[in-house]
């Protein structure tokens, strides 16, 4: 929602950053590792989170998720059906989570017994970039089904994230996309410094490497 | 971008609507039919626009496109390679086109000799809903690759659009999605009044029906 309510000087982004820093401190004080997943609709964030959480639980970690969406509880239900405890976080109209919404969701999580929190942002490859939530890592997930031009079109989110993942590589041929183009665009955007990790969350390919990259 | 610059009472949406109305009048005065395509990244908007424009040109219509994106000119280049004249419209940071950006793009189009304009909004299923541009029809394009929960998660854009299209139905099985779930959600959301049209733009299935629905 973009209506501008005025009357006082107010910098939404600065205020968000303040709350994000406070979230980060709260989570660290409780020894909780937090990872945020950003990415477009259908990029496979929910499936990836479910697969990572399964592996984390097998390691004996207590994991909880925050399922961000504009409306509905589809992702929360999918997570719960997989055995992952999840809090639903609807923005109502907004196209991204913000640190304050996450702060409220944290009240519904038993921070004492939680080891890790996986946050799924609203499906959107543009707006979440500006709003850090207080996580240890920001991960962007894209899918081969989105075409090969994602990195060229959306610099911001790739530059604002710590880790980039290309999902659904198993159906790249079916959708006529060459993953190497995307990976090379990302390498170039990050000055040759960073690698995009490839996986198929549904086919369980590449998940172990992502566990290792995220130090889970 | 969501920084709020204040100092005067200002309703961004109202101002946008004013310019959208003015765009609509300008286009009507020039006898131009305009259709806006909204939808997520990778939903297939560009391919659908290219296929519709090919058919329109065969009917003897002069067509031009406005290719909206945050950065880059990938869509404009694809359109031009197909023989479709296209103006690039980068938002720079914003997650949606607005009526003023479209107004500026119209200056680069010869309105005297143009019969129809196809506008591709930025890939985003949330933000464009609030910003009409002045088109005759607003069309939302979703893809089976996005999952079966799009309608349940994003009421606004479906309620703000005139026509809804489900693309990539040819690979629904490959991505494990049942199109009938999406179609039924849309029917329910619109009080049983509206039908979602199915197509595969890449496989050229269902395009003629869309031509007819959009009265092209």
CSV table of C-alpha atoms in Angstrom, one decimal:
chain,number,residue,atom,x,y,z
A,1,UNK,CA,0.0,0.0,0.0
A,2,UNK,CA,1.4,3.3,-1.0
A,3,UNK,CA,-0.9,6.0,0.4
A,4,UNK,CA,1.3,8.6,2.1
A,5,UNK,CA,-0.1,9.7,5.5
A,6,UNK,CA,1.7,12.8,6.5
A,7,UNK,CA,1.9,15.3,9.3
A,8,UNK,CA,5.4,14.6,10.7
A,9,UNK,CA,8.8,14.0,9.2
A,10,UNK,CA,9.2,10.2,9.1
A,11,UNK,CA,11.6,8.0,7.4
A,12,UNK,CA,10.0,4.6,7.1
A,13,UNK,CA,13.2,2.8,6.1
A,14,UNK,CA,15.2,4.2,9.0
A,15,UNK,CA,12.5,3.3,11.5
A,16,UNK,CA,12.4,-0.2,10.0
A,17,UNK,CA,16.2,-0.6,10.3
A,18,UNK,CA,16.0,0.4,14.0
A,19,UNK,CA,13.4,-2.3,14.7
A,20,UNK,CA,15.4,-4.8,12.6
A,21,UNK,CA,18.5,-4.1,14.7
A,22,UNK,CA,16.4,-4.6,17.9
A,23,UNK,CA,15.0,-7.9,16.5
A,24,UNK,CA,18.6,-9.0,15.7
A,25,UNK,CA,19.7,-8.3,19.2
A,26,UNK,CA,16.6,-10.1,20.7
A,27,UNK,CA,17.3,-13.2,18.6
A,28,UNK,CA,21.0,-13.2,19.4
A,29,UNK,CA,20.3,-12.9,23.2
A,30,UNK,CA,18.1,-16.0,22.8
A,31,UNK,CA,20.8,-17.8,20.8
A,32,UNK,CA,18.5,-18.1,17.8
A,33,UNK,CA,19.8,-18.3,14.2
A,34,UNK,CA,17.4,-16.6,11.8
A,35,UNK,CA,17.3,-16.8,8.0
A,36,UNK,CA,15.0,-14.7,5.8
A,37,UNK,CA,13.9,-16.1,2.4
A,38,UNK,CA,12.9,-13.6,-0.3
A,39,UNK,CA,11.8,-14.2,-3.8
A,40,UNK,CA,8.9,-14.1,-6.2
A,41,UNK,CA,5.7,-16.0,-6.1
A,42,UNK,CA,6.2,-19.6,-7.0
A,43,UNK,CA,10.0,-19.5,-6.7
A,44,UNK,CA,9.7,-22.3,-4.2
A,45,UNK,CA,10.5,-20.6,-0.9
A,46,UNK,CA,8.0,-22.7,1.1
A,47,UNK,CA,9.2,-26.0,-0.2
A,48,UNK,CA,12.8,-25.1,0.4
A,49,UNK,CA,12.1,-24.0,3.9
A,50,UNK,CA,10.3,-27.2,4.6
A,51,UNK,CA,13.2,-29.3,3.3
A,52,UNK,CA,15.8,-27.3,5.2
A,53,UNK,CA,13.7,-27.6,8.4
A,54,UNK,CA,13.4,-31.4,8.0
A,55,UNK,CA,17.2,-31.7,7.9
A,56,UNK,CA,17.5,-29.2,10.8
A,57,UNK,CA,15.1,-31.2,13.0
A,58,UNK,CA,17.1,-34.4,12.2
A,59,UNK,CA,20.1,-32.6,13.6
A,60,UNK,CA,18.1,-32.1,16.8
A,61,UNK,CA,17.4,-28.4,16.3
A,62,UNK,CA,14.1,-26.8,17.3
A,63,UNK,CA,13.0,-24.8,14.3
A,64,UNK,CA,10.1,-22.5,13.8
A,65,UNK,CA,8.9,-20.6,10.7
A,66,UNK,CA,7.2,-17.3,10.1
A,67,UNK,CA,5.0,-17.5,7.0
A,68,UNK,CA,4.6,-14.1,5.4
A,69,UNK,CA,1.8,-13.4,2.9
A,70,UNK,CA,-0.5,-10.7,1.9
A,71,UNK,CA,-3.6,-12.8,2.8
A,72,UNK,CA,-4.4,-16.4,3.6
A,73,UNK,CA,-2.6,-19.1,5.5
A,74,UNK,CA,-1.6,-21.5,2.7
A,75,UNK,CA,2.1,-21.5,3.4
A,76,UNK,CA,1.6,-21.8,7.2
A,77,UNK,CA,-0.7,-24.8,6.6
A,78,UNK,CA,1.8,-26.5,4.2
A,79,UNK,CA,4.6,-25.9,6.8
A,80,UNK,CA,2.5,-27.4,9.6
A,81,UNK,CA,1.5,-30.4,7.6
A,82,UNK,CA,5.2,-31.1,7.1
A,83,UNK,CA,5.8,-31.0,10.9
A,84,UNK,CA,7.3,-27.5,10.9
A,85,UNK,CA,5.9,-25.2,13.6
A,86,UNK,CA,4.8,-22.0,11.9
A,87,UNK,CA,3.4,-18.6,12.7
A,88,UNK,CA,1.2,-16.9,10.1
A,89,UNK,CA,2.1,-13.3,9.3
A,90,UNK,CA,-0.4,-11.5,7.0
A,91,UNK,CA,0.5,-8.0,5.8
A,92,UNK,CA,-3.1,-7.4,4.8
A,93,UNK,CA,-2.2,-5.2,1.8
A,94,UNK,CA,1.6,-4.6,2.0
A,95,UNK,CA,3.9,-6.2,-0.6
A,96,UNK,CA,6.6,-7.2,1.9
A,97,UNK,CA,7.2,-8.0,5.6
A,98,UNK,CA,8.7,-5.3,7.8
A,99,UNK,CA,10.7,-5.5,11.0
A,100,UNK,CA,7.7,-4.5,13.1
A,101,UNK,CA,5.5,-7.3,11.7
A,102,UNK,CA,8.3,-9.8,12.4
A,103,UNK,CA,8.6,-8.3,15.9
A,104,UNK,CA,4.9,-9.1,16.5
A,105,UNK,CA,5.3,-12.6,15.2
A,106,UNK,CA,8.2,-13.3,17.5
A,107,UNK,CA,5.8,-12.8,20.4
A,108,UNK,CA,4.0,-16.0,19.3
A,109,UNK,CA,7.2,-18.0,19.3
A,110,UNK,CA,8.7,-19.6,22.4
A,111,UNK,CA,12.2,-18.0,22.0
A,112,UNK,CA,13.5,-20.0,25.0
A,113,UNK,CA,13.2,-23.3,23.3
A,114,UNK,CA,13.8,-22.3,19.7
A,115,UNK,CA,17.2,-22.7,18.0
A,116,UNK,CA,16.4,-21.3,14.6
A,117,UNK,CA,13.7,-19.3,12.8
A,118,UNK,CA,13.1,-19.4,9.0
A,119,UNK,CA,11.2,-16.4,7.8
A,120,UNK,CA,9.4,-16.5,4.5
A,121,UNK,CA,8.8,-13.1,3.1
A,122,UNK,CA,5.8,-12.2,0.8
A,123,UNK,CA,6.2,-13.4,-2.8
A,124,UNK,CA,7.8,-10.4,-4.4
A,125,UNK,CA,11.2,-9.8,-6.0
A,126,UNK,CA,11.2,-6.1,-5.6
A,127,UNK,CA,9.9,-4.6,-2.4
A,128,UNK,CA,11.3,-6.8,0.3
A,129,UNK,CA,14.9,-5.7,-0.6
A,130,UNK,CA,14.6,-2.4,1.3
A,131,UNK,CA,13.3,-3.9,4.5
A,132,UNK,CA,15.7,-5.9,6.5
A,133,UNK,CA,14.0,-7.9,9.3
A,134,UNK,CA,16.9,-8.6,11.6
A,135,UNK,CA,17.9,-12.0,10.3
A,136,UNK,CA,21.5,-13.4,10.2
A,137,UNK,CA,21.2,-14.1,6.5
A,138,UNK,CA,19.0,-12.8,3.8
A,139,UNK,CA,18.5,-15.4,1.1
A,140,UNK,CA,16.9,-14.7,-2.3
A,141,UNK,CA,15.3,-17.7,-4.1
A,142,UNK,CA,14.5,-17.5,-7.8
A,143,UNK,CA,13.3,-20.2,-10.1
A,144,UNK,CA,14.2,-21.3,-13.6
A,145,UNK,CA,10.4,-20.9,-14.5
A,146,UNK,CA,10.9,-17.1,-14.1
A,147,UNK,CA,13.0,-16.8,-17.2
A,148,UNK,CA,16.8,-16.1,-17.5
A,149,UNK,CA,16.6,-12.3,-17.0
A,150,UNK,CA,15.9,-12.1,-13.3
A,151,UNK,CA,19.3,-10.8,-12.2
A,152,UNK,CA,19.4,-8.2,-15.0
A,153,UNK,CA,16.0,-6.9,-14.1
A,154,UNK,CA,16.3,-6.9,-10.3
A,155,UNK,CA,19.7,-5.8,-9.2
A,156,UNK,CA,18.5,-4.5,-5.8
A,157,UNK,CA,17.3,-7.7,-4.2
A,158,UNK,CA,20.4,-9.6,-5.3
A,159,UNK,CA,22.7,-6.9,-3.9
A,160,UNK,CA,20.7,-6.7,-0.7
A,161,UNK,CA,20.9,-10.5,0.0
A,162,UNK,CA,23.7,-12.6,1.4
A,163,UNK,CA,22.9,-15.8,-0.5
A,164,UNK,CA,21.2,-16.4,-3.9
A,165,UNK,CA,19.6,-19.6,-4.8
A,166,UNK,CA,18.3,-20.8,-8.2
A,167,UNK,CA,15.5,-23.3,-7.7
A,168,UNK,CA,13.7,-25.8,-10.0
A,169,UNK,CA,16.9,-26.5,-12.1
A,170,UNK,CA,15.3,-29.9,-12.8
A,171,UNK,CA,12.7,-28.3,-15.1
A,172,UNK,CA,15.0,-25.7,-16.7
A,173,UNK,CA,14.9,-27.6,-20.0
A,174,UNK,CA,11.1,-27.9,-19.9
A,175,UNK,CA,10.7,-24.1,-19.5
A,176,UNK,CA,13.5,-23.4,-22.0
A,177,UNK,CA,15.8,-21.6,-19.7
A,178,UNK,CA,19.6,-22.0,-19.5
A,179,UNK,CA,20.6,-21.8,-15.8
A,180,UNK,CA,24.2,-20.8,-16.7
A,181,UNK,CA,23.0,-17.4,-18.1
A,182,UNK,CA,21.4,-16.6,-14.7
A,183,UNK,CA,24.5,-17.8,-12.7
A,184,UNK,CA,26.8,-15.8,-14.9
A,185,UNK,CA,24.7,-12.6,-14.6
A,186,UNK,CA,24.8,-13.0,-10.8
A,187,UNK,CA,28.6,-13.5,-10.9
A,188,UNK,CA,29.0,-10.4,-13.0
A,189,UNK,CA,26.6,-8.3,-10.8
A,190,UNK,CA,28.6,-9.3,-7.7
A,191,UNK,CA,32.0,-8.4,-9.2
A,192,UNK,CA,32.9,-12.0,-9.7
A,193,UNK,CA,32.8,-12.5,-6.0
A,194,UNK,CA,29.7,-14.6,-5.4
A,195,UNK,CA,28.2,-17.8,-6.6
A,196,UNK,CA,24.6,-18.6,-7.1
A,197,UNK,CA,23.6,-22.0,-5.6
A,198,UNK,CA,21.4,-24.3,-7.7
A,199,UNK,CA,18.9,-26.7,-6.4
A,200,UNK,CA,15.6,-28.4,-6.9
A,201,UNK,CA,13.8,-28.2,-3.6
A,202,UNK,CA,11.0,-30.5,-4.8
A,203,UNK,CA,13.4,-33.1,-6.1
A,204,UNK,CA,15.6,-32.7,-3.1
A,205,UNK,CA,18.7,-31.8,-5.1
A,206,UNK,CA,21.3,-29.4,-3.8
A,207,UNK,CA,19.7,-29.0,-0.4
A,208,UNK,CA,22.7,-30.3,1.5
A,209,UNK,CA,24.9,-27.7,-0.1
A,210,UNK,CA,22.5,-24.9,0.9
A,211,UNK,CA,22.5,-26.3,4.5
A,212,UNK,CA,26.3,-26.0,4.5
A,213,UNK,CA,26.3,-22.4,2.9
A,214,UNK,CA,23.8,-21.2,5.5
A,215,UNK,CA,25.8,-23.0,8.3
A,216,UNK,CA,22.8,-24.9,9.4
B,1,UNK,CA,10.8,2.5,-3.0
B,2,UNK,CA,8.9,3.3,0.2
B,3,UNK,CA,10.6,6.4,1.7
B,4,UNK,CA,8.0,8.8,2.6
B,5,UNK,CA,8.9,12.4,1.8
B,6,UNK,CA,6.5,14.7,3.5
B,7,UNK,CA,5.8,18.4,3.9
B,8,UNK,CA,2.4,18.7,2.4
B,9,UNK,CA,-0.8,16.6,2.4
B,10,UNK,CA,-0.6,14.4,-0.6
B,11,UNK,CA,-2.5,11.4,-1.7
B,12,UNK,CA,-0.3,9.5,-4.2
B,13,UNK,CA,-3.2,7.2,-5.3
B,14,UNK,CA,-5.6,10.1,-5.9
B,15,UNK,CA,-3.0,11.9,-8.0
B,16,UNK,CA,-2.2,8.7,-9.9
B,17,UNK,CA,-5.9,8.3,-10.7
B,18,UNK,CA,-6.1,11.8,-12.0
B,19,UNK,CA,-3.3,11.2,-14.4
B,20,UNK,CA,-4.7,7.8,-15.4
B,21,UNK,CA,-8.0,9.5,-16.3
B,22,UNK,CA,-6.1,12.0,-18.3
B,23,UNK,CA,-4.2,9.2,-20.1
B,24,UNK,CA,-7.4,7.4,-20.8
B,25,UNK,CA,-8.9,10.6,-22.4
B,26,UNK,CA,-5.8,11.2,-24.5
B,27,UNK,CA,-5.8,7.6,-25.8
B,28,UNK,CA,-9.5,7.7,-26.6
B,29,UNK,CA,-9.1,11.1,-28.4
B,30,UNK,CA,-6.6,9.3,-30.6
B,31,UNK,CA,-8.8,6.3,-31.1
B,32,UNK,CA,-6.3,4.0,-29.4
B,33,UNK,CA,-7.2,0.8,-27.5
B,34,UNK,CA,-5.0,0.2,-24.6
B,35,UNK,CA,-4.5,-3.0,-22.5
B,36,UNK,CA,-2.4,-3.3,-19.4
B,37,UNK,CA,-0.9,-6.6,-18.4
B,38,UNK,CA,0.0,-7.2,-14.8
B,39,UNK,CA,1.4,-10.3,-13.2
B,40,UNK,CA,4.4,-11.8,-11.4
B,41,UNK,CA,7.9,-12.3,-12.8
B,42,UNK,CA,7.9,-15.2,-15.3
B,43,UNK,CA,4.1,-15.4,-15.6
B,44,UNK,CA,4.6,-15.0,-19.4
B,45,UNK,CA,3.4,-11.4,-19.9
B,46,UNK,CA,6.0,-10.6,-22.6
B,47,UNK,CA,5.4,-13.8,-24.6
B,48,UNK,CA,1.6,-13.3,-24.4
B,49,UNK,CA,1.9,-9.7,-25.6
B,50,UNK,CA,4.2,-10.7,-28.5
B,51,UNK,CA,1.7,-13.4,-29.6
B,52,UNK,CA,-1.3,-11.0,-29.3
B,53,UNK,CA,0.6,-8.3,-31.2
B,54,UNK,CA,1.4,-10.8,-34.0
B,55,UNK,CA,-2.3,-11.5,-34.5
B,56,UNK,CA,-3.2,-7.9,-34.3
B,57,UNK,CA,-0.7,-6.9,-36.9
B,58,UNK,CA,-2.1,-9.6,-39.2
B,59,UNK,CA,-5.5,-7.9,-38.8
B,60,UNK,CA,-3.8,-4.7,-40.1
B,61,UNK,CA,-3.6,-2.9,-36.7
B,62,UNK,CA,-0.7,-0.7,-35.8
B,63,UNK,CA,0.4,-1.9,-32.4
B,64,UNK,CA,3.0,-0.5,-29.9
B,65,UNK,CA,4.1,-1.8,-26.5
B,66,UNK,CA,5.3,-0.1,-23.4
B,67,UNK,CA,7.8,-2.5,-21.6
B,68,UNK,CA,7.8,-1.7,-17.9
B,69,UNK,CA,10.6,-3.0,-15.7
B,70,UNK,CA,12.6,-1.9,-12.7
B,71,UNK,CA,15.9,-1.9,-14.7
B,72,UNK,CA,17.1,-3.3,-18.0
B,73,UNK,CA,15.6,-3.5,-21.5
B,74,UNK,CA,15.2,-7.3,-21.8
B,75,UNK,CA,11.5,-7.2,-22.5
B,76,UNK,CA,11.7,-4.3,-25.0
B,77,UNK,CA,14.5,-6.2,-26.9
B,78,UNK,CA,12.4,-9.4,-27.0
B,79,UNK,CA,9.4,-7.4,-28.3
B,80,UNK,CA,11.4,-5.6,-31.0
B,81,UNK,CA,13.0,-8.9,-32.1
B,82,UNK,CA,9.5,-10.2,-32.7
B,83,UNK,CA,8.7,-7.1,-34.8
B,84,UNK,CA,6.7,-5.3,-32.2
B,85,UNK,CA,7.5,-1.6,-31.8
B,86,UNK,CA,8.2,-1.0,-28.0
B,87,UNK,CA,9.1,1.8,-25.7
B,88,UNK,CA,11.2,0.9,-22.6
B,89,UNK,CA,9.9,2.2,-19.3
B,90,UNK,CA,12.2,1.7,-16.3
B,91,UNK,CA,11.0,2.6,-12.9
B,92,UNK,CA,14.5,2.7,-11.5
B,93,UNK,CA,13.5,1.3,-8.1
B,94,UNK,CA,9.7,1.3,-8.0
B,95,UNK,CA,7.9,-2.0,-8.0
B,96,UNK,CA,5.1,-0.9,-10.4
B,97,UNK,CA,4.4,1.5,-13.2
B,98,UNK,CA,2.3,4.5,-12.5
B,99,UNK,CA,0.2,6.7,-14.7
B,100,UNK,CA,2.8,9.4,-14.8
B,101,UNK,CA,5.5,7.1,-16.1
B,102,UNK,CA,3.1,5.9,-18.8
B,103,UNK,CA,2.3,9.5,-19.7
B,104,UNK,CA,6.0,10.1,-20.3
B,105,UNK,CA,6.2,6.9,-22.4
B,106,UNK,CA,3.2,8.0,-24.5
B,107,UNK,CA,5.4,11.0,-25.7
B,108,UNK,CA,7.7,8.5,-27.5
B,109,UNK,CA,4.8,6.9,-29.4
B,110,UNK,CA,3.3,8.3,-32.5
B,111,UNK,CA,-0.3,8.4,-31.3
B,112,UNK,CA,-1.6,9.5,-34.7
B,113,UNK,CA,-0.7,6.3,-36.5
B,114,UNK,CA,-1.1,3.9,-33.5
B,115,UNK,CA,-4.3,1.7,-33.1
B,116,UNK,CA,-3.5,-0.2,-29.9
B,117,UNK,CA,-1.0,0.0,-27.1
B,118,UNK,CA,-0.1,-3.1,-24.9
B,119,UNK,CA,1.4,-2.1,-21.6
B,120,UNK,CA,3.5,-4.6,-19.7
B,121,UNK,CA,3.7,-3.7,-16.0
B,122,UNK,CA,6.7,-4.6,-13.7
B,123,UNK,CA,6.7,-8.2,-12.7
B,124,UNK,CA,4.8,-8.1,-9.4
B,125,UNK,CA,1.5,-9.5,-8.3
B,126,UNK,CA,0.9,-7.1,-5.5
B,127,UNK,CA,1.8,-3.4,-6.0
B,128,UNK,CA,0.5,-2.7,-9.5
B,129,UNK,CA,-3.1,-3.3,-8.4
B,130,UNK,CA,-3.4,0.1,-6.7
B,131,UNK,CA,-2.1,2.1,-9.7
B,132,UNK,CA,-4.4,2.2,-12.8
B,133,UNK,CA,-2.6,3.6,-15.8
B,134,UNK,CA,-5.5,4.6,-18.0
B,135,UNK,CA,-6.0,1.5,-20.1
B,136,UNK,CA,-9.3,0.1,-21.4
B,137,UNK,CA,-8.6,-3.3,-19.8
B,138,UNK,CA,-6.5,-4.4,-16.9
B,139,UNK,CA,-5.4,-8.0,-17.4
B,140,UNK,CA,-3.7,-10.1,-14.8
B,141,UNK,CA,-1.6,-13.0,-16.0
B,142,UNK,CA,-0.6,-15.8,-13.7
B,143,UNK,CA,1.3,-19.0,-14.4
B,144,UNK,CA,0.8,-22.6,-13.3
B,145,UNK,CA,4.5,-22.5,-12.2
B,146,UNK,CA,3.5,-20.2,-9.4
B,147,UNK,CA,1.5,-22.8,-7.5
B,148,UNK,CA,-2.2,-23.2,-7.0
B,149,UNK,CA,-2.6,-20.6,-4.2
B,150,UNK,CA,-2.2,-17.3,-6.2
B,151,UNK,CA,-5.9,-16.3,-6.0
B,152,UNK,CA,-6.2,-17.1,-2.3
B,153,UNK,CA,-3.0,-15.1,-1.5
B,154,UNK,CA,-3.6,-12.1,-3.7
B,155,UNK,CA,-7.2,-11.0,-3.8
B,156,UNK,CA,-6.5,-7.4,-4.6
B,157,UNK,CA,-5.0,-7.8,-8.0
B,158,UNK,CA,-7.7,-10.1,-9.2
B,159,UNK,CA,-10.4,-7.8,-7.9
B,160,UNK,CA,-8.7,-4.8,-9.6
B,161,UNK,CA,-8.4,-6.4,-13.0
B,162,UNK,CA,-11.0,-6.9,-15.7
B,163,UNK,CA,-9.6,-10.2,-17.1
B,164,UNK,CA,-7.6,-13.0,-15.5
B,165,UNK,CA,-5.5,-15.4,-17.5
B,166,UNK,CA,-3.8,-18.6,-16.4
B,167,UNK,CA,-0.7,-19.2,-18.5
B,168,UNK,CA,1.6,-22.2,-19.0
B,169,UNK,CA,-1.3,-24.7,-18.6
B,170,UNK,CA,0.8,-27.0,-20.9
B,171,UNK,CA,3.3,-27.6,-18.1
B,172,UNK,CA,0.8,-27.8,-15.2
B,173,UNK,CA,1.5,-31.5,-14.7
B,174,UNK,CA,5.2,-31.0,-14.8
B,175,UNK,CA,5.0,-28.5,-11.9
B,176,UNK,CA,2.4,-30.5,-10.0
B,177,UNK,CA,-0.4,-27.9,-10.2
B,178,UNK,CA,-4.1,-28.6,-10.9
B,179,UNK,CA,-5.4,-25.6,-12.9
B,180,UNK,CA,-9.0,-26.3,-11.9
B,181,UNK,CA,-8.2,-25.3,-8.3
B,182,UNK,CA,-7.0,-21.9,-9.4
B,183,UNK,CA,-9.9,-21.4,-11.7
B,184,UNK,CA,-12.4,-22.4,-9.0
B,185,UNK,CA,-10.8,-20.0,-6.5
B,186,UNK,CA,-11.1,-17.1,-9.0
B,187,UNK,CA,-14.8,-18.0,-9.7
B,188,UNK,CA,-15.5,-18.0,-6.0
B,189,UNK,CA,-13.6,-14.7,-5.4
B,190,UNK,CA,-15.6,-13.0,-8.1
B,191,UNK,CA,-18.9,-14.3,-6.7
B,192,UNK,CA,-19.3,-16.9,-9.5
B,193,UNK,CA,-19.5,-14.1,-12.1
B,194,UNK,CA,-16.1,-14.4,-13.8
B,195,UNK,CA,-14.1,-17.0,-15.7
B,196,UNK,CA,-10.4,-17.3,-15.7
B,197,UNK,CA,-9.1,-17.9,-19.2
B,198,UNK,CA,-6.4,-20.6,-19.7
B,199,UNK,CA,-3.6,-20.5,-22.3
B,200,UNK,CA,-0.1,-21.4,-23.1
B,201,UNK,CA,1.4,-18.4,-24.8
B,202,UNK,CA,4.6,-20.3,-25.7
B,203,UNK,CA,2.7,-23.2,-27.2
B,204,UNK,CA,0.2,-20.8,-28.8
B,205,UNK,CA,-2.8,-22.4,-27.1
B,206,UNK,CA,-5.8,-20.3,-26.1
B,207,UNK,CA,-4.5,-17.1,-27.6
B,208,UNK,CA,-7.5,-16.7,-30.0
B,209,UNK,CA,-9.9,-16.9,-27.2
B,210,UNK,CA,-8.0,-14.1,-25.4
B,211,UNK,CA,-8.1,-12.0,-28.5
B,212,UNK,CA,-11.8,-12.4,-28.5
B,213,UNK,CA,-12.3,-11.6,-24.8
B,214,UNK,CA,-10.2,-8.5,-25.2
B,215,UNK,CA,-12.1,-7.6,-28.3
B,216,UNK,CA,-8.8,-7.3,-30.3
